[in-house]
PDB file of C-alpha atoms in Angstrom:
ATOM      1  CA  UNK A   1     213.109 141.859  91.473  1.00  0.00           C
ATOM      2  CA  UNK A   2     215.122 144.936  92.256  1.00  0.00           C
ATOM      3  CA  UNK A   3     218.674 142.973  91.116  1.00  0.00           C
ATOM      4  CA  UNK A   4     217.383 142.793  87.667  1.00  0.00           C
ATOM      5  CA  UNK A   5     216.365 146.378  87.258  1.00  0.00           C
ATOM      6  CA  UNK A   6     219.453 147.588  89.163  1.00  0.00           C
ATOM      7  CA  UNK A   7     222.026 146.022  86.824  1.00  0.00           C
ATOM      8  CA  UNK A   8     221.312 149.101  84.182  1.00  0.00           C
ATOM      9  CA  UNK A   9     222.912 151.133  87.281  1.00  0.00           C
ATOM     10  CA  UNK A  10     219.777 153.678  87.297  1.00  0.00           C
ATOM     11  CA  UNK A  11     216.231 154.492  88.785  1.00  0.00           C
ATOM     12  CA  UNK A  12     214.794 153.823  84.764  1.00  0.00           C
ATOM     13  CA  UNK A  13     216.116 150.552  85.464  1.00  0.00           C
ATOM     14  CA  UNK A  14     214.093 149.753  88.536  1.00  0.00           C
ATOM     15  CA  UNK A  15     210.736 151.283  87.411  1.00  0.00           C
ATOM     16  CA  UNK A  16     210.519 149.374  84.117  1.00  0.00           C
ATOM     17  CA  UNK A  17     211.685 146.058  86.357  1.00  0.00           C
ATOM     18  CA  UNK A  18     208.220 146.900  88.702  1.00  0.00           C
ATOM     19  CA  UNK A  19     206.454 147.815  85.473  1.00  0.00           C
ATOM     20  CA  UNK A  20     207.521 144.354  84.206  1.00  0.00           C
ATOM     21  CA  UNK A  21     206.255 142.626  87.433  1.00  0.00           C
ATOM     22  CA  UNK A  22     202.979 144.803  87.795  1.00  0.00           C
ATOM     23  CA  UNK A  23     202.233 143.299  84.165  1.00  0.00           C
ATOM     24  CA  UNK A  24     202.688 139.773  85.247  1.00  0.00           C
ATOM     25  CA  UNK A  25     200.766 140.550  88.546  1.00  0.00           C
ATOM     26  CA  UNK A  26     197.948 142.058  86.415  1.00  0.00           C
ATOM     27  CA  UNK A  27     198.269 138.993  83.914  1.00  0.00           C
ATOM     28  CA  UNK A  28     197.733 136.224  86.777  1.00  0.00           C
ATOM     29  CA  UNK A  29     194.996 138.017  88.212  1.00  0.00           C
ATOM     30  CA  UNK A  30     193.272 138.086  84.960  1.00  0.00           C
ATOM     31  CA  UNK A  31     193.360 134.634  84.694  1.00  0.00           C
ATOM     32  CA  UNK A  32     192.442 133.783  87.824  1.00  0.00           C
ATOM     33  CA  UNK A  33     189.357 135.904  87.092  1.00  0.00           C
ATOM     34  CA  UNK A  34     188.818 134.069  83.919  1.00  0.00           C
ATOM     35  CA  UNK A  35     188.905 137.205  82.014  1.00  0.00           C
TER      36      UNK A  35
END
């Protein structure tokens, strides 16, 4: 997870690469909730 964000060599990286994965997170627990 980390790996991809760290390739653009700065902390932006890494926050949009968690921002990324709190959207798919967010997107599975939606459907699992039907929404």
């Amino acid at each position: 997870v980390i790996s991809a964000g760290s390739t653009s060599g700065g902390p932006g990286g890494i926050t949009l690469t968690l921002y990324q994965d709190n959207r798919k997170l967010n997107e599975t627990k939606s459907k699992a909730d039907g929404t």
